[in-house]
Amino acid sequence: MNLRHAGIGMTSPRTRARLIERLRAEGIADETVLAAMNEVPRHIFIDEALATRAYDDVSLPIGHGQTISQPYIVARMTEVLRNGKQLGRVLEIGTGCGYQAAVLSKVAKEVYSVERIQPLYERARKTLRELKIFNVNLRYADGTAGMPDAAPYDGIIMTCAAPALSAVLREQLAVGGRMVLPMGTQEQFLYLIERDENGFRETRLEAVRFVPLLMGKQ
Ligand code: SAH
């Protein structure tokens, strides 16, 4: 592993381990998720000037008006999506810097992730390659309509908030699959959508704050 990946001081494995303990204290109980969070060096996904805050439990700017999600939220969404089981194929809408996709790559066989801002897509690509993560397929596109060509997915995760659930997107969920997404405009909540033979079931989870889902490419 190269030195930057290994980290020192505020980016060291010890600092990362403290974050994992904090996530555990905040209620993340899935050991597979905690192990994945411990494995992925979050400081590599953000600007070096912010690296000392990489293992604080906060969201941070990544440019273009976007943010890297708070570690607790990444862990929580991954835990809800996994539901204690190994995931096959997962779709993410909103790659951003690629951190959530990297965490997913440790708990799923294959990850597909869509981003509408080209420089973010390119940077995420470079970072994932640098970390030798090869089971994440990135695409530069408007993810509003999902990615039908690789559907159905065992899991779908949205890291930007839509006012309502898209029927096109939920149709890409496999029977037995789960989708986790923030919804709402002024006030946002995390939702779990489960699909079975009879249809879809929606459960409202906690209040959250995400950047909005936007249309078109940039
Ligand atoms: N997953 C990221 C969070 C990124 S923030 C992480 O690991 O921290 C949400 C991202 O969603 C932003 O990069 C934003 O550009 C993207 N986004 C918003 N609307 C989108 C759309 N329609 N299609 C694809 N990506 C979108």
Tab-separated table of N, CA and C in Angstrom, residues 25 42 52 54 60 78 94 136 138 142 151 176 178 189-190 201-202 215:
chain	number	residue	atom	x	y	z
A	25	ALA	N	-21.130	3.114	18.368
A	25	ALA	CA	-21.835	3.788	19.474
A	25	ALA	C	-23.118	4.463	18.973
A	42	ARG	N	-11.182	7.021	3.691
A	42	ARG	CA	-12.022	8.151	3.268
A	42	ARG	C	-11.183	9.367	2.865
A	52	THR	N	-7.472	16.224	7.194
A	52	THR	CA	-7.429	16.067	8.656
A	52	THR	C	-8.826	15.876	9.236
A	54	ALA	N	-11.125	14.011	7.611
A	54	ALA	CA	-11.690	12.876	6.871
A	54	ALA	C	-12.389	11.863	7.767
A	60	LEU	N	-18.502	16.678	3.910
A	60	LEU	CA	-17.490	17.670	3.538
A	60	LEU	C	-17.662	18.043	2.072
A	78	THR	N	-25.922	1.651	3.963
A	78	THR	CA	-25.354	0.366	3.541
A	78	THR	C	-25.935	-0.760	4.395
A	94	GLY	N	-25.794	8.930	-8.044
A	94	GLY	CA	-25.047	10.005	-7.390
A	94	GLY	C	-23.712	9.528	-6.854
A	136	VAL	N	-16.637	-1.839	-9.428
A	136	VAL	CA	-17.551	-0.697	-9.520
A	136	VAL	C	-17.538	-0.191	-10.960
A	138	LEU	N	-18.646	2.765	-13.275
A	138	LEU	CA	-19.139	4.136	-13.211
A	138	LEU	C	-19.691	4.565	-14.562
A	142	ASP	N	-27.292	11.165	-16.605
A	142	ASP	CA	-28.376	11.570	-15.720
A	142	ASP	C	-29.003	10.279	-15.194
A	151	ALA	N	-30.219	-3.729	-15.105
A	151	ALA	CA	-31.279	-4.132	-14.164
A	151	ALA	C	-31.644	-5.602	-14.392
A	176	GLY	N	-37.539	-9.180	-4.110
A	176	GLY	CA	-36.680	-9.481	-2.956
A	176	GLY	C	-35.638	-8.397	-2.733
A	178	ARG	N	-34.058	-4.389	-2.255
A	178	ARG	CA	-34.303	-3.255	-1.355
A	178	ARG	C	-33.706	-1.983	-1.930
A	189	PHE	N	-36.537	12.697	4.509
A	189	PHE	CA	-36.424	11.488	5.317
A	189	PHE	C	-35.814	10.392	4.467
A	190	LEU	N	-35.142	9.467	5.150
A	190	LEU	CA	-34.635	8.282	4.487
A	190	LEU	C	-35.794	7.296	4.372
A	201	ARG	N	-43.230	-2.154	-0.688
A	201	ARG	CA	-43.581	-1.680	0.646
A	201	ARG	C	-42.624	-0.562	1.038
A	202	GLU	N	-43.180	0.527	1.545
A	202	GLU	CA	-42.376	1.704	1.857
A	202	GLU	C	-42.323	1.932	3.365
A	215	MET	N	-31.773	17.236	-12.829
A	215	MET	CA	-31.943	16.629	-14.151
A	215	MET	C	-30.822	17.027	-15.096
